[in-house]
Tab-separated table of C-alpha atoms and ligand atoms in Angstrom:
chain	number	residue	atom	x	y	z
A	1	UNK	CA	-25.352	-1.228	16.731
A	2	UNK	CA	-23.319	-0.105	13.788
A	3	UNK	CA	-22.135	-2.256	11.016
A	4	UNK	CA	-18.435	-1.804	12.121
A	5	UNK	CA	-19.024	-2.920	15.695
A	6	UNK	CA	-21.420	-5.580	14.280
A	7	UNK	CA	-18.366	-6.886	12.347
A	8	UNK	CA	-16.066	-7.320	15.317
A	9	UNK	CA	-18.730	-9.738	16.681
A	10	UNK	CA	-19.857	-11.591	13.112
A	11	UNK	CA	-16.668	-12.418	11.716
A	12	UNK	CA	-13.663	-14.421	12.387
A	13	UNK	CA	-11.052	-12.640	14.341
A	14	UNK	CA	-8.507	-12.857	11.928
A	15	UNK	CA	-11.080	-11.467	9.175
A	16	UNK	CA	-11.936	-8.869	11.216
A	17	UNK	CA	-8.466	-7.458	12.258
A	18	UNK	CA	-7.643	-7.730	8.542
A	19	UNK	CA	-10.646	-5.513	7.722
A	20	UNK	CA	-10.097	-3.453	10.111
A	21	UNK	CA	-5.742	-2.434	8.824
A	22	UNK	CA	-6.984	-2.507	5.498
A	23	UNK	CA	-9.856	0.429	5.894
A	24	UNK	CA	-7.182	2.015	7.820
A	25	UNK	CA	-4.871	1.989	4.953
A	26	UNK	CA	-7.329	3.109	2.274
A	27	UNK	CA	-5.612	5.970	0.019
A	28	UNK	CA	-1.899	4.486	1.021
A	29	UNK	CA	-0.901	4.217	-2.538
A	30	UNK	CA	-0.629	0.174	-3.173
A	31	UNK	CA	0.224	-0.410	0.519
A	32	UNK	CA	-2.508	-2.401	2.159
A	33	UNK	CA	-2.974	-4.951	4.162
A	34	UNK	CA	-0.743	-7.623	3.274
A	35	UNK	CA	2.256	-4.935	2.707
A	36	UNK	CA	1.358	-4.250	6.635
A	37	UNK	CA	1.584	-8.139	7.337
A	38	UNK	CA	4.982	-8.677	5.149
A	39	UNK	CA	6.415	-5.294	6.643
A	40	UNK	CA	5.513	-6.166	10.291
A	41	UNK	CA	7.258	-9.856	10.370
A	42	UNK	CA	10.048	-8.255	8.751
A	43	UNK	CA	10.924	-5.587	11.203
A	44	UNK	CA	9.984	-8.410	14.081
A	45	UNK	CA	13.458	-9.567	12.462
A	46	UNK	CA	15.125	-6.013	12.966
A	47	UNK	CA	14.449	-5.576	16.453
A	48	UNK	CA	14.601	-7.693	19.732
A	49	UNK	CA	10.933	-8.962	19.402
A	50	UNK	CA	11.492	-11.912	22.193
A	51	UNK	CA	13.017	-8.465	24.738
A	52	UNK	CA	9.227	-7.236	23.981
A	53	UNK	CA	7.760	-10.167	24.690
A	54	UNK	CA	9.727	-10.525	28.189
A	55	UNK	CA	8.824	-7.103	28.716
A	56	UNK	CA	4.893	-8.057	28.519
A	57	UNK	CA	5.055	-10.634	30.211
A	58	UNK	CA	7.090	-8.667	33.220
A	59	UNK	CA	4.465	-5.788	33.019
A	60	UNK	CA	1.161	-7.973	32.812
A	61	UNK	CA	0.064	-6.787	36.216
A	62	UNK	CA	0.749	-3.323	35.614
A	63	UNK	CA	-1.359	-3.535	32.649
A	64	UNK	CA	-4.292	-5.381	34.485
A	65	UNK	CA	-4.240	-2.433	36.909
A	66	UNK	CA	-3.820	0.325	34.224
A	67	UNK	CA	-4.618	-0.390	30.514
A	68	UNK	CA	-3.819	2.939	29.332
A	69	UNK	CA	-0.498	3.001	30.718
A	70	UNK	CA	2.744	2.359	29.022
A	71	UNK	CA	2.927	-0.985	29.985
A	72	UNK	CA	0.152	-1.375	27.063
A	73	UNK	CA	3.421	-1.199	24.803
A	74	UNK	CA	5.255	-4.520	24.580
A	75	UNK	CA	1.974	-5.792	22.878
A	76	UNK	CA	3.905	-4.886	19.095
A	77	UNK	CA	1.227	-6.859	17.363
A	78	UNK	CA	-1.015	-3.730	17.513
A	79	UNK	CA	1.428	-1.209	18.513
A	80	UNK	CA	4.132	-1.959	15.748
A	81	UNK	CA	1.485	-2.481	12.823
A	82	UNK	CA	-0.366	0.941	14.284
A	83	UNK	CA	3.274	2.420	13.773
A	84	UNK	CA	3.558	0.682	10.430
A	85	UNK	CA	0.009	2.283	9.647
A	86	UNK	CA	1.057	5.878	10.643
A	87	UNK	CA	4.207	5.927	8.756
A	88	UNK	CA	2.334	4.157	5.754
A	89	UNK	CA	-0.568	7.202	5.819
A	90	UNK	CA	2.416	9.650	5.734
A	91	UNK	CA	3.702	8.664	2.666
A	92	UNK	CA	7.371	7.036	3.968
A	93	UNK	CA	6.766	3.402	2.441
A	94	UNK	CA	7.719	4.692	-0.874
A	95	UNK	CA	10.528	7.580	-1.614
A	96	UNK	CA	13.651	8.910	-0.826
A	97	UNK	CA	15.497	8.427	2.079
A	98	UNK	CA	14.070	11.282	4.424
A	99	UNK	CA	15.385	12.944	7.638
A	100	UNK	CA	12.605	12.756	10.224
A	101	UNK	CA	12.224	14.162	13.584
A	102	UNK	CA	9.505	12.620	15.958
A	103	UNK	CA	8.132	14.026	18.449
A	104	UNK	CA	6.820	12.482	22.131
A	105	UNK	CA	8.112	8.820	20.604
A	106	UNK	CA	7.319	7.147	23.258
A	107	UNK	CA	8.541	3.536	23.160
A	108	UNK	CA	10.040	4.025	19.604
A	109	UNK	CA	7.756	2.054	17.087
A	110	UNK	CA	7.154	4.841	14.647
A	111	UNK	CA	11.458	5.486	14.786
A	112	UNK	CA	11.640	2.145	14.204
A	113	UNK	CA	9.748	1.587	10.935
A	114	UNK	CA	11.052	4.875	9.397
A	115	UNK	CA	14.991	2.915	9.434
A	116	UNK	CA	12.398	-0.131	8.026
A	117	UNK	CA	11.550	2.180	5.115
A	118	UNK	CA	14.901	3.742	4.684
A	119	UNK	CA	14.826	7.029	6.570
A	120	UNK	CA	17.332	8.209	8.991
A	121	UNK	CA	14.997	9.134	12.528
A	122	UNK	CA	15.988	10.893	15.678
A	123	UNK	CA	13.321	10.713	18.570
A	124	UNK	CA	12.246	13.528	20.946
A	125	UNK	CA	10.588	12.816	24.455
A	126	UNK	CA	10.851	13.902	27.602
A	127	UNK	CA	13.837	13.299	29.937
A	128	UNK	CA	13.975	10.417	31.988
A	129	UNK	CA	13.459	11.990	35.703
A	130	UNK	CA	9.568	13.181	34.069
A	131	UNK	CA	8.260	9.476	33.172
A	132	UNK	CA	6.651	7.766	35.910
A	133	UNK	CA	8.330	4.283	36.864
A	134	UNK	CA	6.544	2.182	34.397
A	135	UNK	CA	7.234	4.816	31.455
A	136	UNK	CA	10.921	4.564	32.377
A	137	UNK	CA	10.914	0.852	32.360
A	138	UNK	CA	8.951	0.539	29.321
A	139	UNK	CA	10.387	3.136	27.124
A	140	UNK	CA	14.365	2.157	28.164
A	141	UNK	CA	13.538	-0.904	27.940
A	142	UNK	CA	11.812	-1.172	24.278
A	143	UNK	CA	14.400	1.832	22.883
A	144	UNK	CA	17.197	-0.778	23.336
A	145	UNK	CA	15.062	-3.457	22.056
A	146	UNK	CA	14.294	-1.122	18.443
A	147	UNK	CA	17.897	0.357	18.459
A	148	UNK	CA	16.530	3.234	17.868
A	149	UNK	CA	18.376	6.997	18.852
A	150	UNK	CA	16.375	10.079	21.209
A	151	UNK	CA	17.304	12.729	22.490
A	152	UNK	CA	16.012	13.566	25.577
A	153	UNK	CA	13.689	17.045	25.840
A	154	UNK	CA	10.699	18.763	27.409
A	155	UNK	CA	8.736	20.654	24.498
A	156	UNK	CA	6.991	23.731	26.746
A	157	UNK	CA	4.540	26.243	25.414
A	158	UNK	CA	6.477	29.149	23.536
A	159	UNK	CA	9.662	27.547	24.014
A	160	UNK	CA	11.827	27.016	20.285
A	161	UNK	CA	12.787	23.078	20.150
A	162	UNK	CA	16.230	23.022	20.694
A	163	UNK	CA	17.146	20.185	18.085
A	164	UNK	CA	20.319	20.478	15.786
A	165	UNK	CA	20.069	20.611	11.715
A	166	UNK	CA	16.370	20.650	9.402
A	167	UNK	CA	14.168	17.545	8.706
A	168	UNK	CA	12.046	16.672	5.837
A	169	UNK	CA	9.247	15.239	8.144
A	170	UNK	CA	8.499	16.424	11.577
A	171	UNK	CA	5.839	13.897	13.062
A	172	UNK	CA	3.871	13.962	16.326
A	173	UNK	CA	1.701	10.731	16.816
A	174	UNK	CA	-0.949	10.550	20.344
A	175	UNK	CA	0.482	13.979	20.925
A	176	UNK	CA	0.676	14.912	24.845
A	177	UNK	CA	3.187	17.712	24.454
A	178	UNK	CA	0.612	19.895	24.340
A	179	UNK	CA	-0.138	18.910	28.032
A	180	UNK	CA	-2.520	16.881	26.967
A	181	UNK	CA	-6.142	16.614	29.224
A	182	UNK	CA	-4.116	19.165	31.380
A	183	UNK	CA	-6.192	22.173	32.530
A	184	UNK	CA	-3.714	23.932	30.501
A	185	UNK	CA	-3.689	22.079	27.281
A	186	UNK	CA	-2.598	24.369	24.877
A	187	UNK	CA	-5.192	27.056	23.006
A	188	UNK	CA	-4.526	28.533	19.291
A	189	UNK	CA	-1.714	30.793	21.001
A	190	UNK	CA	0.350	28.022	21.694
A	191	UNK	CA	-0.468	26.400	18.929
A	192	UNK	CA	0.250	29.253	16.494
A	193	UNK	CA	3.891	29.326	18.118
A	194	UNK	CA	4.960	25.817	17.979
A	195	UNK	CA	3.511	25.544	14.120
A	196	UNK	CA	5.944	28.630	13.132
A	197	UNK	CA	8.729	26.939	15.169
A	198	UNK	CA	8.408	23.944	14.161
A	199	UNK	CA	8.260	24.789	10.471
A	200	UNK	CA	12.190	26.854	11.064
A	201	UNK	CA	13.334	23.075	11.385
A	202	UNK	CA	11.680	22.068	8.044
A	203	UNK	CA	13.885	21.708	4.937
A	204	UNK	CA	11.745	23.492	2.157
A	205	UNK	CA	8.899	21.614	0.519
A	206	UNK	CA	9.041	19.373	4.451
A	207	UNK	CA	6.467	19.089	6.684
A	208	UNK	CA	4.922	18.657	9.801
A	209	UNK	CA	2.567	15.758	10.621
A	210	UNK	CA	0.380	15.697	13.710
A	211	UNK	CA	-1.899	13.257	14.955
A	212	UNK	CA	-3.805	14.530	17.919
A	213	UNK	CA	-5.088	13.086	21.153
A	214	UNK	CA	-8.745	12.521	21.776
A	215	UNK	CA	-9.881	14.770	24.733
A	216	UNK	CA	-13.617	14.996	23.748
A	217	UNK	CA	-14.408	15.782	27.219
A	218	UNK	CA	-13.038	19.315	26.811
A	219	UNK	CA	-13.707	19.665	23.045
A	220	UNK	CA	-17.373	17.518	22.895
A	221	UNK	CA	-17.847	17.158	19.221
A	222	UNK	CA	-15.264	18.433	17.842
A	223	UNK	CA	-12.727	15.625	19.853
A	224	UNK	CA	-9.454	17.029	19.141
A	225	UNK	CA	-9.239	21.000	19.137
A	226	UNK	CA	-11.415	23.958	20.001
A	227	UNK	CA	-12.565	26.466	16.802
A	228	UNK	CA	-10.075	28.528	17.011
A	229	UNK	CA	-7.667	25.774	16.937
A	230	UNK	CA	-9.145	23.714	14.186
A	231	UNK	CA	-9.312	27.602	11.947
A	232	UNK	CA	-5.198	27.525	12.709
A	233	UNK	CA	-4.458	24.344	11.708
A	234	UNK	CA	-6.608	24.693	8.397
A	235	UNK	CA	-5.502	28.177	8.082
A	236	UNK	CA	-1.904	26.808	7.732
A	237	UNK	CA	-2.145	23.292	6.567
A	238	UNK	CA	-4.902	20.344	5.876
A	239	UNK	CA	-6.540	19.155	8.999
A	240	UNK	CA	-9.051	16.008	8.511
A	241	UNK	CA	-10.171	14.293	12.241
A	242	UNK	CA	-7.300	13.842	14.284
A	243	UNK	CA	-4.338	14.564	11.745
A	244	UNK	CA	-3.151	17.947	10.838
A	245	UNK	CA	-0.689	17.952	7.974
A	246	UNK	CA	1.349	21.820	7.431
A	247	UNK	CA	4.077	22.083	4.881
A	248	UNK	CA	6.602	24.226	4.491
A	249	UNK	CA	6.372	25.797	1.035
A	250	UNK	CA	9.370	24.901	-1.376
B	1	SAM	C1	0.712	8.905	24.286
B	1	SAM	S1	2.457	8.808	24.144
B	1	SAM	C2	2.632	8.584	22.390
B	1	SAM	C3	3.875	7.816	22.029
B	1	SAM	C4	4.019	7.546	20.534
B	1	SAM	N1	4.150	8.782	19.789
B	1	SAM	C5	2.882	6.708	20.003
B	1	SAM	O1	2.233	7.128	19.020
B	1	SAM	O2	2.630	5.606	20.520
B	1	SAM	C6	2.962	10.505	24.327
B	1	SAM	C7	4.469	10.676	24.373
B	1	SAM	O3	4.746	12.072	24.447
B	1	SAM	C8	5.748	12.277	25.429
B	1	SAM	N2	5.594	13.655	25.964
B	1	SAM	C9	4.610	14.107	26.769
B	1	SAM	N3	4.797	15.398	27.064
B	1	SAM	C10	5.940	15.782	26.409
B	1	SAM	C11	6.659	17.007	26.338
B	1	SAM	N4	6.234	18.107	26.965
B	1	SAM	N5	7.794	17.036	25.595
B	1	SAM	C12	8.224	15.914	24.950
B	1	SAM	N6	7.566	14.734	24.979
B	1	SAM	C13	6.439	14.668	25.700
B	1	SAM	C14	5.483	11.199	26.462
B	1	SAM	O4	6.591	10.961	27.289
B	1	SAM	C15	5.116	10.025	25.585
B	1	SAM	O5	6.246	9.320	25.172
């Protein structure tokens, strides 16, 4: 067994969750594990934590029967300190005031810890008559909750996003707009054409921040991409495990 699974069965549970944020935040310039705890109960003041907590409560069987679903998303103590983590690994706890775009938000965590740090954030995902009943009451449900703004659009291979204005930060977290474990999930082609896209919406000196889906059934040990794939994203950018980082230059 390694040490790290070892750990989640030796040590307190509180001990071990700590651990477990903290190696997460490693290289987060002064934000670590206590910033995350501070940060958390402070946007639990922002939103409509008790609407989330209704909402879990509603969509406990759904969860029982599918854990991977979206009703896995009322449960903010992971979900809102993962979001915390993300933004924190992207630089946005310390800075100017950025303009971001996300993309695929989902239930709006990630939107809703960028207004936490400052930053103005518009949400992309896909429009409501796509999500399956539980995404549509989950997502509604949690994006009234965060007060957060979308706007409602499918992202399709070689198609431009159609989103007003430029951003400073472009971020993509458990990305599925890529049709994710489909038997079409996009190649380097597709790839290659959303990068250049994506980087027209950049400000100069902005830049796109991807953190990609596991689907090591198709990839083995590589997880995340093919070669080809992983050769495009370091051709253009930094790519390190699931995140691939591409800038726009100044
Ligand atoms: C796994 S969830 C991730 C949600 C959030 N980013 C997070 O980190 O928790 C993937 C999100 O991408 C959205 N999505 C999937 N396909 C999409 C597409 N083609 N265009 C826009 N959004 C898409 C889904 O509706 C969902 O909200």
């Amino acid at each position: 067994m390694a040490a790290r699974d070892l750990a989640k069965y030796i040590l307190p549970r509180r001990v071990y969750e700590h651990l477990r944020w903290e190696r997460q935040l490693i290289g987060c310039s002064g934000f670590g594990a206590k910033s995350l705890e501070k940060t958390y109960r402070s946007i639990l003041h922002e939103i409509d934590a008790k609407a989330l907590d209704r909402l879990r409560t509603q969509v406990r069987s759904d969860y029982e029967r599918d854990p991977k679903s979206a009703a896995k998303y009322p449960d903010h103590a992971f979900w809102l300190r993962s979001a915390i983590v993300q933004a924190a690994r992207a630089g946005l706890h310390a800075g100017p005031s950025r303009r971001i775009l996300d993309l695929g938000c989902g239930p709006g965590y990630f939107l809703a810890v960028c207004r936490h740090f400052g930053h103005e954030a518009l949400g992309i995902d896909i429009p409501e008559n796509f999500f399956s009943d539980i995404e549509r009451l989950v997502y509604d449900q949690m994006f009234y909750a965060h007060r957060c703004k979308k706007q409602s659009l499918l992202i399709r291979p070689y198609e431009a996003l159609a989103v007003d204005g430029t951003f400073d930060l472009i971020s993509a977290f458990l990305v599925c707009f890529n049709n994710h474990k489909r038997s079409d999930e996009w190649s380097r082609a597709e790839w290659e054409f959303f990068l250049d896209d994506a980087l027209s919406h950049l400000r100069p000196g902005g830049r796109l921040y991807l953190g990609l889906n596991n689907n090591a059934a198709r990839y083995g040990a590589m997880t995340w991409y093919d070669a080809p794939t992983k050769t495009l994203f370091s051709e253009r950018g930094n790519v390190k495990g699931s995140t691939v980082v591409v800038e726009r230059p100044a």
